[in-house]
Amino acid sequence: MANRPLRRWAVWIAGMSLLVAACGGGGDSEDKQAGGAKTHNGVEVTVLTFTGPQIAEPLQRRAPDFSRATGAKINVVTVPFADLYDKTLADLATQTNSYDAFVFDPQWMGDFVPPGYLEDITDRVKGDQTLKWDDIAPFFRDFSASYKGRTYTIPLDGDFQMVYYRSDLLKKDGLKPPATWDDYLAIAQRYQGKDLNGDGKGDYGSCIAKKRSAQSYWMSWSVAGSYLQSGGTSQGSFFDVDSMKPLVNNEAFATALDVYKKTTQYAPPDELNLDVGDTRGLFTSGRCALSADWGDIGTLAIDKKTSTVQDKVGAVIMPGSKRVLDRATGRLVDCDASRCPHAVDGVNHAPFAAFGGWSGAINAAVDKKVKDAAYDFLAYMSAPAQSNVDVTLGKTGFNPYRTSQFDNIDLWVKAGMSKDDAENYLGAIRASLQSPNMILDLRVPKSAQYQGTVLDTAVAQFLAGEINRDETMKRIEDGWEKITNDEGRDEQKQAYAASLNIQR
């Protein structure tokens, strides 16, 4: 009995030693604590991100541990997603510098890097043994984190949109997961109004977040992608790479809009007002047969406190199309070996790396000591010791992005997935990540205006019945053309080609 306090003290010291070792980042401070962690005593770091709980939750939860180990004080400030871009840009452009670091959408680097707003961390990440930079999957390391060959962000999350389905329902009825959008609509129609969770109430065939000014425009592009891009990643899906003409006023995009709107027929009556948190809750409570989303549903489904669909969820690469855009004519044409060289069983899949994964960046204008502490905190969050746990927790909003997180099935089994479900979930992400026809999200100056303003507004009005399909396409085309002309067509064309790794 007498030595129990000593044992508790020894356990506490051992735990803190492990934490301190995990915090050893790339800062240049001379002072060290036991275990090799940098000390940042008296340094305060303010991090801006969006109102969660996703994304903000792990930052807020782990900040106190980092502070105890290093002496730095971490403040996490949140704003609604619709305000995050403007808030970040205003702070940087006006040199207000209220924020020292940002956890945001890496595609915005097109606006933040050229003016010199973000710290170049290329050398830091390569020399940081704790971060294990080479373990981050090449796509997230070389695209999401980089701009024109230099590194400006640390990935904390990996994002691909895919389709989730109730595996128990499809197995019972002898159905295969949807390979095409026609399949998706047929399955959704089959289960619309059926009681899917045994509560005696009618449920829904499809649940897709379509709330305006949220994140719904990425969902619409996941539908459009397989109709628009068939020649591989470098072909691009948003613009013609030679003319910068928007690919939004043609038969292919018209068909995609029709499909997207038709999914609302097999959905909750208030779907146009639902954000991703709402549709995820509907799916995990057993009320949806299908959903399109990022990787979050896979981990939310194993949360025994909130989910009723444990071991009843499958995931699959985004459905595709057997017909694709002929860019010369604007017509929708049948796939063949020439038009769809990457087709599987005649279906052209174009999985969308929507958003690219939440990433952390540092304000280049702040004091060096603050930069060091900010870097160490972001590296700490991304390091395997922390991220390998956080990506398995649905509440974080973090999805796998490290090679080890895809290879180590035990991580997921320990979190509560069956081995089969873990392989299915990771397999769907891996199939998207490795697709030669993957769609890269738009990364040019004013990407937030192209997508978050023009595209989002027009699609929302179309879904609400305020404008018809042709007017929707015209408004997007006109809006995008105006942004391109205002920014400079040649400059935007060069930026777009560079984002697709096209050498000109």
JSON list of C-alpha atoms in Angstrom, two decimals, residues 196-394:
[
{"chain": "A", "resi": 196, "resn": "LEU", "atom": "CA", "xyz": [-34.36, 0.74, -42.51]},
{"chain": "A", "resi": 197, "resn": "ASN", "atom": "CA", "xyz": [-33.67, 0.80, -38.76]},
{"chain": "A", "resi": 198, "resn": "GLY", "atom": "CA", "xyz": [-36.65, -1.05, -37.33]},
{"chain": "A", "resi": 199, "resn": "ASP", "atom": "CA", "xyz": [-38.34, 1.90, -35.61]},
{"chain": "A", "resi": 200, "resn": "GLY", "atom": "CA", "xyz": [-41.54, 1.63, -37.62]},
{"chain": "A", "resi": 201, "resn": "LYS", "atom": "CA", "xyz": [-40.91, 4.85, -39.59]},
{"chain": "A", "resi": 202, "resn": "GLY", "atom": "CA", "xyz": [-40.09, 5.35, -43.23]},
{"chain": "A", "resi": 203, "resn": "ASP", "atom": "CA", "xyz": [-36.46, 6.15, -44.00]},
{"chain": "A", "resi": 204, "resn": "TYR", "atom": "CA", "xyz": [-34.41, 7.39, -46.94]},
{"chain": "A", "resi": 205, "resn": "GLY", "atom": "CA", "xyz": [-32.68, 5.98, -49.97]},
{"chain": "A", "resi": 206, "resn": "SER", "atom": "CA", "xyz": [-30.01, 8.67, -50.10]},
{"chain": "A", "resi": 207, "resn": "CYS", "atom": "CA", "xyz": [-28.61, 11.28, -47.72]},
{"chain": "A", "resi": 208, "resn": "ILE", "atom": "CA", "xyz": [-26.25, 13.92, -49.17]},
{"chain": "A", "resi": 209, "resn": "ALA", "atom": "CA", "xyz": [-25.43, 17.22, -47.47]},
{"chain": "A", "resi": 210, "resn": "LYS", "atom": "CA", "xyz": [-26.71, 20.00, -49.73]},
{"chain": "A", "resi": 211, "resn": "LYS", "atom": "CA", "xyz": [-26.84, 23.00, -47.43]},
{"chain": "A", "resi": 212, "resn": "ARG", "atom": "CA", "xyz": [-25.88, 26.24, -49.13]},
{"chain": "A", "resi": 213, "resn": "SER", "atom": "CA", "xyz": [-22.72, 28.03, -47.95]},
{"chain": "A", "resi": 214, "resn": "ALA", "atom": "CA", "xyz": [-21.47, 24.86, -46.31]},
{"chain": "A", "resi": 215, "resn": "GLN", "atom": "CA", "xyz": [-19.57, 22.20, -48.26]},
{"chain": "A", "resi": 216, "resn": "SER", "atom": "CA", "xyz": [-22.22, 21.00, -50.70]},
{"chain": "A", "resi": 217, "resn": "TYR", "atom": "CA", "xyz": [-20.57, 22.26, -53.89]},
{"chain": "A", "resi": 218, "resn": "TRP", "atom": "CA", "xyz": [-17.92, 19.56, -53.51]},
{"chain": "A", "resi": 219, "resn": "MET", "atom": "CA", "xyz": [-20.70, 16.95, -53.46]},
{"chain": "A", "resi": 220, "resn": "SER", "atom": "CA", "xyz": [-22.11, 18.25, -56.75]},
{"chain": "A", "resi": 221, "resn": "TRP", "atom": "CA", "xyz": [-18.68, 18.00, -58.38]},
{"chain": "A", "resi": 222, "resn": "SER", "atom": "CA", "xyz": [-18.27, 14.42, -57.23]},
{"chain": "A", "resi": 223, "resn": "VAL", "atom": "CA", "xyz": [-21.31, 13.60, -59.33]},
{"chain": "A", "resi": 224, "resn": "ALA", "atom": "CA", "xyz": [-20.14, 15.67, -62.29]},
{"chain": "A", "resi": 225, "resn": "GLY", "atom": "CA", "xyz": [-16.57, 14.44, -62.27]},
{"chain": "A", "resi": 226, "resn": "SER", "atom": "CA", "xyz": [-17.00, 11.09, -63.98]},
{"chain": "A", "resi": 227, "resn": "TYR", "atom": "CA", "xyz": [-18.92, 12.74, -66.83]},
{"chain": "A", "resi": 228, "resn": "LEU", "atom": "CA", "xyz": [-16.33, 15.50, -67.32]},
{"chain": "A", "resi": 229, "resn": "GLN", "atom": "CA", "xyz": [-12.92, 13.87, -66.87]},
{"chain": "A", "resi": 230, "resn": "SER", "atom": "CA", "xyz": [-11.98, 10.60, -68.54]},
{"chain": "A", "resi": 231, "resn": "GLY", "atom": "CA", "xyz": [-8.44, 11.07, -69.83]},
{"chain": "A", "resi": 232, "resn": "GLY", "atom": "CA", "xyz": [-6.56, 10.96, -66.53]},
{"chain": "A", "resi": 233, "resn": "THR", "atom": "CA", "xyz": [-5.73, 13.39, -63.76]},
{"chain": "A", "resi": 234, "resn": "SER", "atom": "CA", "xyz": [-3.79, 15.81, -65.94]},
{"chain": "A", "resi": 235, "resn": "GLN", "atom": "CA", "xyz": [-6.84, 16.31, -68.18]},
{"chain": "A", "resi": 236, "resn": "GLY", "atom": "CA", "xyz": [-8.58, 18.28, -65.42]},
{"chain": "A", "resi": 237, "resn": "SER", "atom": "CA", "xyz": [-12.31, 18.53, -64.82]},
{"chain": "A", "resi": 238, "resn": "PHE", "atom": "CA", "xyz": [-12.95, 22.24, -64.25]},
{"chain": "A", "resi": 239, "resn": "PHE", "atom": "CA", "xyz": [-11.54, 23.97, -67.33]},
{"chain": "A", "resi": 240, "resn": "ASP", "atom": "CA", "xyz": [-10.15, 23.22, -70.75]},
{"chain": "A", "resi": 241, "resn": "VAL", "atom": "CA", "xyz": [-6.42, 23.46, -70.10]},
{"chain": "A", "resi": 242, "resn": "ASP", "atom": "CA", "xyz": [-5.67, 25.21, -73.42]},
{"chain": "A", "resi": 243, "resn": "SER", "atom": "CA", "xyz": [-8.35, 27.90, -73.35]},
{"chain": "A", "resi": 244, "resn": "MET", "atom": "CA", "xyz": [-9.37, 28.06, -69.68]},
{"chain": "A", "resi": 245, "resn": "LYS", "atom": "CA", "xyz": [-12.96, 27.69, -70.88]},
{"chain": "A", "resi": 246, "resn": "PRO", "atom": "CA", "xyz": [-15.19, 26.35, -68.06]},
{"chain": "A", "resi": 247, "resn": "LEU", "atom": "CA", "xyz": [-16.50, 22.81, -68.56]},
{"chain": "A", "resi": 248, "resn": "VAL", "atom": "CA", "xyz": [-19.91, 23.66, -67.14]},
{"chain": "A", "resi": 249, "resn": "ASN", "atom": "CA", "xyz": [-22.16, 24.37, -70.12]},
{"chain": "A", "resi": 250, "resn": "ASN", "atom": "CA", "xyz": [-22.48, 21.09, -71.99]},
{"chain": "A", "resi": 251, "resn": "GLU", "atom": "CA", "xyz": [-24.51, 17.89, -72.07]},
{"chain": "A", "resi": 252, "resn": "ALA", "atom": "CA", "xyz": [-22.25, 16.14, -69.57]},
{"chain": "A", "resi": 253, "resn": "PHE", "atom": "CA", "xyz": [-22.62, 18.77, -66.85]},
{"chain": "A", "resi": 254, "resn": "ALA", "atom": "CA", "xyz": [-26.33, 19.03, -67.61]},
{"chain": "A", "resi": 255, "resn": "THR", "atom": "CA", "xyz": [-26.71, 15.30, -67.03]},
{"chain": "A", "resi": 256, "resn": "ALA", "atom": "CA", "xyz": [-24.76, 15.53, -63.78]},
{"chain": "A", "resi": 257, "resn": "LEU", "atom": "CA", "xyz": [-27.02, 18.32, -62.54]},
{"chain": "A", "resi": 258, "resn": "ASP", "atom": "CA", "xyz": [-30.07, 16.23, -63.35]},
{"chain": "A", "resi": 259, "resn": "VAL", "atom": "CA", "xyz": [-28.66, 13.25, -61.43]},
{"chain": "A", "resi": 260, "resn": "TYR", "atom": "CA", "xyz": [-27.72, 15.40, -58.45]},
{"chain": "A", "resi": 261, "resn": "LYS", "atom": "CA", "xyz": [-31.18, 16.94, -58.30]},
{"chain": "A", "resi": 262, "resn": "LYS", "atom": "CA", "xyz": [-32.87, 13.56, -58.70]},
{"chain": "A", "resi": 263, "resn": "THR", "atom": "CA", "xyz": [-31.13, 12.25, -55.57]},
{"chain": "A", "resi": 264, "resn": "THR", "atom": "CA", "xyz": [-33.28, 14.70, -53.58]},
{"chain": "A", "resi": 265, "resn": "GLN", "atom": "CA", "xyz": [-36.36, 12.66, -54.56]},
{"chain": "A", "resi": 266, "resn": "TYR", "atom": "CA", "xyz": [-35.07, 9.80, -52.41]},
{"chain": "A", "resi": 267, "resn": "ALA", "atom": "CA", "xyz": [-33.86, 11.89, -49.50]},
{"chain": "A", "resi": 268, "resn": "PRO", "atom": "CA", "xyz": [-35.04, 13.54, -46.28]},
{"chain": "A", "resi": 269, "resn": "PRO", "atom": "CA", "xyz": [-37.56, 16.30, -47.06]},
{"chain": "A", "resi": 270, "resn": "ASP", "atom": "CA", "xyz": [-35.25, 18.97, -45.63]},
{"chain": "A", "resi": 271, "resn": "GLU", "atom": "CA", "xyz": [-32.09, 17.72, -47.35]},
{"chain": "A", "resi": 272, "resn": "LEU", "atom": "CA", "xyz": [-31.35, 21.13, -48.90]},
{"chain": "A", "resi": 273, "resn": "ASN", "atom": "CA", "xyz": [-30.80, 22.45, -45.38]},
{"chain": "A", "resi": 274, "resn": "LEU", "atom": "CA", "xyz": [-28.65, 19.57, -44.15]},
{"chain": "A", "resi": 275, "resn": "ASP", "atom": "CA", "xyz": [-24.92, 19.92, -43.51]},
{"chain": "A", "resi": 276, "resn": "VAL", "atom": "CA", "xyz": [-22.48, 17.00, -43.33]},
{"chain": "A", "resi": 277, "resn": "GLY", "atom": "CA", "xyz": [-22.98, 16.57, -39.59]},
{"chain": "A", "resi": 278, "resn": "ASP", "atom": "CA", "xyz": [-26.71, 16.12, -40.15]},
{"chain": "A", "resi": 279, "resn": "THR", "atom": "CA", "xyz": [-26.42, 13.52, -42.90]},
{"chain": "A", "resi": 280, "resn": "ARG", "atom": "CA", "xyz": [-23.74, 11.62, -41.00]},
{"chain": "A", "resi": 281, "resn": "GLY", "atom": "CA", "xyz": [-26.04, 11.40, -38.00]},
{"chain": "A", "resi": 282, "resn": "LEU", "atom": "CA", "xyz": [-28.88, 10.16, -40.18]},
{"chain": "A", "resi": 283, "resn": "PHE", "atom": "CA", "xyz": [-26.68, 7.47, -41.71]},
{"chain": "A", "resi": 284, "resn": "THR", "atom": "CA", "xyz": [-25.21, 6.21, -38.44]},
{"chain": "A", "resi": 285, "resn": "SER", "atom": "CA", "xyz": [-28.68, 6.08, -36.87]},
{"chain": "A", "resi": 286, "resn": "GLY", "atom": "CA", "xyz": [-29.69, 3.68, -39.65]},
{"chain": "A", "resi": 287, "resn": "ARG", "atom": "CA", "xyz": [-31.97, 6.02, -41.58]},
{"chain": "A", "resi": 288, "resn": "CYS", "atom": "CA", "xyz": [-30.12, 6.09, -44.94]},
{"chain": "A", "resi": 289, "resn": "ALA", "atom": "CA", "xyz": [-29.36, 3.34, -47.44]},
{"chain": "A", "resi": 290, "resn": "LEU", "atom": "CA", "xyz": [-26.73, 5.43, -49.23]},
{"chain": "A", "resi": 291, "resn": "SER", "atom": "CA", "xyz": [-24.65, 8.51, -48.61]},
{"chain": "A", "resi": 292, "resn": "ALA", "atom": "CA", "xyz": [-21.85, 10.41, -50.37]},
{"chain": "A", "resi": 293, "resn": "ASP", "atom": "CA", "xyz": [-19.26, 11.88, -48.03]},
{"chain": "A", "resi": 294, "resn": "TRP", "atom": "CA", "xyz": [-15.61, 12.06, -47.06]},
{"chain": "A", "resi": 295, "resn": "GLY", "atom": "CA", "xyz": [-14.01, 9.38, -44.87]},
{"chain": "A", "resi": 296, "resn": "ASP", "atom": "CA", "xyz": [-15.83, 10.37, -41.68]},
{"chain": "A", "resi": 297, "resn": "ILE", "atom": "CA", "xyz": [-18.80, 7.99, -41.87]},
{"chain": "A", "resi": 298, "resn": "GLY", "atom": "CA", "xyz": [-16.47, 5.00, -41.77]},
{"chain": "A", "resi": 299, "resn": "THR", "atom": "CA", "xyz": [-15.23, 5.87, -38.30]},
{"chain": "A", "resi": 300, "resn": "LEU", "atom": "CA", "xyz": [-18.47, 7.40, -37.01]},
{"chain": "A", "resi": 301, "resn": "ALA", "atom": "CA", "xyz": [-20.21, 4.13, -37.80]},
{"chain": "A", "resi": 302, "resn": "ILE", "atom": "CA", "xyz": [-18.15, 2.26, -35.18]},
{"chain": "A", "resi": 303, "resn": "ASP", "atom": "CA", "xyz": [-18.94, 4.66, -32.34]},
{"chain": "A", "resi": 304, "resn": "LYS", "atom": "CA", "xyz": [-21.09, 2.53, -30.04]},
{"chain": "A", "resi": 305, "resn": "LYS", "atom": "CA", "xyz": [-22.45, 5.61, -28.29]},
{"chain": "A", "resi": 306, "resn": "THR", "atom": "CA", "xyz": [-24.06, 7.07, -31.39]},
{"chain": "A", "resi": 307, "resn": "SER", "atom": "CA", "xyz": [-24.15, 4.45, -34.14]},
{"chain": "A", "resi": 308, "resn": "THR", "atom": "CA", "xyz": [-26.65, 1.67, -34.76]},
{"chain": "A", "resi": 309, "resn": "VAL", "atom": "CA", "xyz": [-24.95, 0.41, -37.92]},
{"chain": "A", "resi": 310, "resn": "GLN", "atom": "CA", "xyz": [-21.75, -1.15, -36.65]},
{"chain": "A", "resi": 311, "resn": "ASP", "atom": "CA", "xyz": [-20.59, -3.86, -39.10]},
{"chain": "A", "resi": 312, "resn": "LYS", "atom": "CA", "xyz": [-23.39, -2.85, -41.49]},
{"chain": "A", "resi": 313, "resn": "VAL", "atom": "CA", "xyz": [-21.53, -0.28, -43.58]},
{"chain": "A", "resi": 314, "resn": "GLY", "atom": "CA", "xyz": [-19.65, -0.63, -46.83]},
{"chain": "A", "resi": 315, "resn": "ALA", "atom": "CA", "xyz": [-17.69, 1.96, -48.79]},
{"chain": "A", "resi": 316, "resn": "VAL", "atom": "CA", "xyz": [-16.93, 2.16, -52.49]},
{"chain": "A", "resi": 317, "resn": "ILE", "atom": "CA", "xyz": [-15.18, 4.49, -54.92]},
{"chain": "A", "resi": 318, "resn": "MET", "atom": "CA", "xyz": [-17.45, 7.23, -56.27]},
{"chain": "A", "resi": 319, "resn": "PRO", "atom": "CA", "xyz": [-19.85, 5.86, -58.89]},
{"chain": "A", "resi": 320, "resn": "GLY", "atom": "CA", "xyz": [-18.99, 6.57, -62.50]},
{"chain": "A", "resi": 321, "resn": "SER", "atom": "CA", "xyz": [-20.55, 6.84, -65.91]},
{"chain": "A", "resi": 322, "resn": "LYS", "atom": "CA", "xyz": [-20.52, 4.89, -69.17]},
{"chain": "A", "resi": 323, "resn": "ARG", "atom": "CA", "xyz": [-20.90, 8.16, -71.07]},
{"chain": "A", "resi": 324, "resn": "VAL", "atom": "CA", "xyz": [-18.49, 11.08, -70.94]},
{"chain": "A", "resi": 325, "resn": "LEU", "atom": "CA", "xyz": [-17.95, 14.54, -72.36]},
{"chain": "A", "resi": 326, "resn": "ASP", "atom": "CA", "xyz": [-16.63, 15.00, -75.88]},
{"chain": "A", "resi": 327, "resn": "ARG", "atom": "CA", "xyz": [-14.91, 18.32, -75.32]},
{"chain": "A", "resi": 328, "resn": "ALA", "atom": "CA", "xyz": [-14.80, 19.20, -79.00]},
{"chain": "A", "resi": 329, "resn": "THR", "atom": "CA", "xyz": [-18.58, 19.09, -79.39]},
{"chain": "A", "resi": 330, "resn": "GLY", "atom": "CA", "xyz": [-19.89, 19.49, -75.85]},
{"chain": "A", "resi": 331, "resn": "ARG", "atom": "CA", "xyz": [-21.90, 16.30, -76.34]},
{"chain": "A", "resi": 332, "resn": "LEU", "atom": "CA", "xyz": [-22.19, 13.25, -74.08]},
{"chain": "A", "resi": 333, "resn": "VAL", "atom": "CA", "xyz": [-20.77, 10.20, -75.85]},
{"chain": "A", "resi": 334, "resn": "ASP", "atom": "CA", "xyz": [-20.29, 6.53, -75.06]},
{"chain": "A", "resi": 335, "resn": "CYS", "atom": "CA", "xyz": [-17.08, 5.36, -73.43]},
{"chain": "A", "resi": 336, "resn": "ASP", "atom": "CA", "xyz": [-14.62, 3.43, -75.53]},
{"chain": "A", "resi": 337, "resn": "ALA", "atom": "CA", "xyz": [-10.99, 2.45, -75.09]},
{"chain": "A", "resi": 338, "resn": "SER", "atom": "CA", "xyz": [-9.82, 5.75, -76.51]},
{"chain": "A", "resi": 339, "resn": "ARG", "atom": "CA", "xyz": [-12.16, 8.09, -74.62]},
{"chain": "A", "resi": 340, "resn": "CYS", "atom": "CA", "xyz": [-12.07, 6.20, -71.31]},
{"chain": "A", "resi": 341, "resn": "PRO", "atom": "CA", "xyz": [-8.66, 4.52, -71.08]},
{"chain": "A", "resi": 342, "resn": "HIS", "atom": "CA", "xyz": [-9.01, 4.02, -67.31]},
{"chain": "A", "resi": 343, "resn": "ALA", "atom": "CA", "xyz": [-12.55, 2.62, -67.32]},
{"chain": "A", "resi": 344, "resn": "VAL", "atom": "CA", "xyz": [-13.37, -0.45, -65.24]},
{"chain": "A", "resi": 345, "resn": "ASP", "atom": "CA", "xyz": [-15.93, -2.76, -66.87]},
{"chain": "A", "resi": 346, "resn": "GLY", "atom": "CA", "xyz": [-16.85, 0.07, -69.19]},
{"chain": "A", "resi": 347, "resn": "VAL", "atom": "CA", "xyz": [-17.43, 2.56, -66.36]},
{"chain": "A", "resi": 348, "resn": "ASN", "atom": "CA", "xyz": [-15.40, 5.75, -66.11]},
{"chain": "A", "resi": 349, "resn": "HIS", "atom": "CA", "xyz": [-14.67, 6.55, -62.47]},
{"chain": "A", "resi": 350, "resn": "ALA", "atom": "CA", "xyz": [-13.21, 9.91, -61.50]},
{"chain": "A", "resi": 351, "resn": "PRO", "atom": "CA", "xyz": [-12.83, 9.99, -57.70]},
{"chain": "A", "resi": 352, "resn": "PHE", "atom": "CA", "xyz": [-12.66, 13.54, -56.39]},
{"chain": "A", "resi": 353, "resn": "ALA", "atom": "CA", "xyz": [-9.97, 14.65, -53.95]},
{"chain": "A", "resi": 354, "resn": "ALA", "atom": "CA", "xyz": [-12.38, 17.27, -52.69]},
{"chain": "A", "resi": 355, "resn": "PHE", "atom": "CA", "xyz": [-10.76, 19.82, -50.42]},
{"chain": "A", "resi": 356, "resn": "GLY", "atom": "CA", "xyz": [-7.50, 17.88, -50.19]},
{"chain": "A", "resi": 357, "resn": "GLY", "atom": "CA", "xyz": [-7.43, 17.34, -46.44]},
{"chain": "A", "resi": 358, "resn": "TRP", "atom": "CA", "xyz": [-7.27, 19.84, -43.58]},
{"chain": "A", "resi": 359, "resn": "SER", "atom": "CA", "xyz": [-3.73, 21.15, -43.24]},
{"chain": "A", "resi": 360, "resn": "GLY", "atom": "CA", "xyz": [-1.80, 23.46, -40.93]},
{"chain": "A", "resi": 361, "resn": "ALA", "atom": "CA", "xyz": [0.16, 26.51, -42.07]},
{"chain": "A", "resi": 362, "resn": "ILE", "atom": "CA", "xyz": [2.17, 29.22, -40.33]},
{"chain": "A", "resi": 363, "resn": "ASN", "atom": "CA", "xyz": [1.86, 32.98, -40.69]},
{"chain": "A", "resi": 364, "resn": "ALA", "atom": "CA", "xyz": [5.16, 34.12, -42.23]},
{"chain": "A", "resi": 365, "resn": "ALA", "atom": "CA", "xyz": [4.92, 37.55, -40.60]},
{"chain": "A", "resi": 366, "resn": "VAL", "atom": "CA", "xyz": [4.98, 36.54, -36.93]},
{"chain": "A", "resi": 367, "resn": "ASP", "atom": "CA", "xyz": [7.95, 36.39, -34.58]},
{"chain": "A", "resi": 368, "resn": "LYS", "atom": "CA", "xyz": [10.42, 33.55, -35.08]},
{"chain": "A", "resi": 369, "resn": "LYS", "atom": "CA", "xyz": [9.80, 32.10, -31.61]},
{"chain": "A", "resi": 370, "resn": "VAL", "atom": "CA", "xyz": [6.09, 31.98, -32.37]},
{"chain": "A", "resi": 371, "resn": "LYS", "atom": "CA", "xyz": [6.76, 30.32, -35.72]},
{"chain": "A", "resi": 372, "resn": "ASP", "atom": "CA", "xyz": [8.86, 27.67, -33.99]},
{"chain": "A", "resi": 373, "resn": "ALA", "atom": "CA", "xyz": [6.16, 26.92, -31.44]},
{"chain": "A", "resi": 374, "resn": "ALA", "atom": "CA", "xyz": [3.44, 26.91, -34.10]},
{"chain": "A", "resi": 375, "resn": "TYR", "atom": "CA", "xyz": [5.43, 24.52, -36.26]},
{"chain": "A", "resi": 376, "resn": "ASP", "atom": "CA", "xyz": [6.09, 22.18, -33.34]},
{"chain": "A", "resi": 377, "resn": "PHE", "atom": "CA", "xyz": [2.40, 22.12, -32.44]},
{"chain": "A", "resi": 378, "resn": "LEU", "atom": "CA", "xyz": [1.30, 21.30, -35.99]},
{"chain": "A", "resi": 379, "resn": "ALA", "atom": "CA", "xyz": [4.04, 18.66, -36.30]},
{"chain": "A", "resi": 380, "resn": "TYR", "atom": "CA", "xyz": [2.96, 17.20, -32.98]},
{"chain": "A", "resi": 381, "resn": "MET", "atom": "CA", "xyz": [-0.64, 16.95, -34.20]},
{"chain": "A", "resi": 382, "resn": "SER", "atom": "CA", "xyz": [0.46, 15.23, -37.41]},
{"chain": "A", "resi": 383, "resn": "ALA", "atom": "CA", "xyz": [3.04, 12.87, -35.90]},
{"chain": "A", "resi": 384, "resn": "PRO", "atom": "CA", "xyz": [2.03, 9.19, -35.91]},
{"chain": "A", "resi": 385, "resn": "ALA", "atom": "CA", "xyz": [1.84, 9.02, -32.11]},
{"chain": "A", "resi": 386, "resn": "GLN", "atom": "CA", "xyz": [-1.14, 11.38, -32.19]},
{"chain": "A", "resi": 387, "resn": "SER", "atom": "CA", "xyz": [-2.59, 11.10, -35.70]},
{"chain": "A", "resi": 388, "resn": "ASN", "atom": "CA", "xyz": [-2.71, 7.29, -35.76]},
{"chain": "A", "resi": 389, "resn": "VAL", "atom": "CA", "xyz": [-5.27, 7.54, -32.98]},
{"chain": "A", "resi": 390, "resn": "ASP", "atom": "CA", "xyz": [-7.12, 10.62, -34.18]},
{"chain": "A", "resi": 391, "resn": "VAL", "atom": "CA", "xyz": [-7.85, 9.30, -37.69]},
{"chain": "A", "resi": 392, "resn": "THR", "atom": "CA", "xyz": [-9.73, 6.36, -36.19]},
{"chain": "A", "resi": 393, "resn": "LEU", "atom": "CA", "xyz": [-12.05, 8.61, -34.14]},
{"chain": "A", "resi": 394, "resn": "GLY", "atom": "CA", "xyz": [-15.11, 9.86, -35.98]}
]
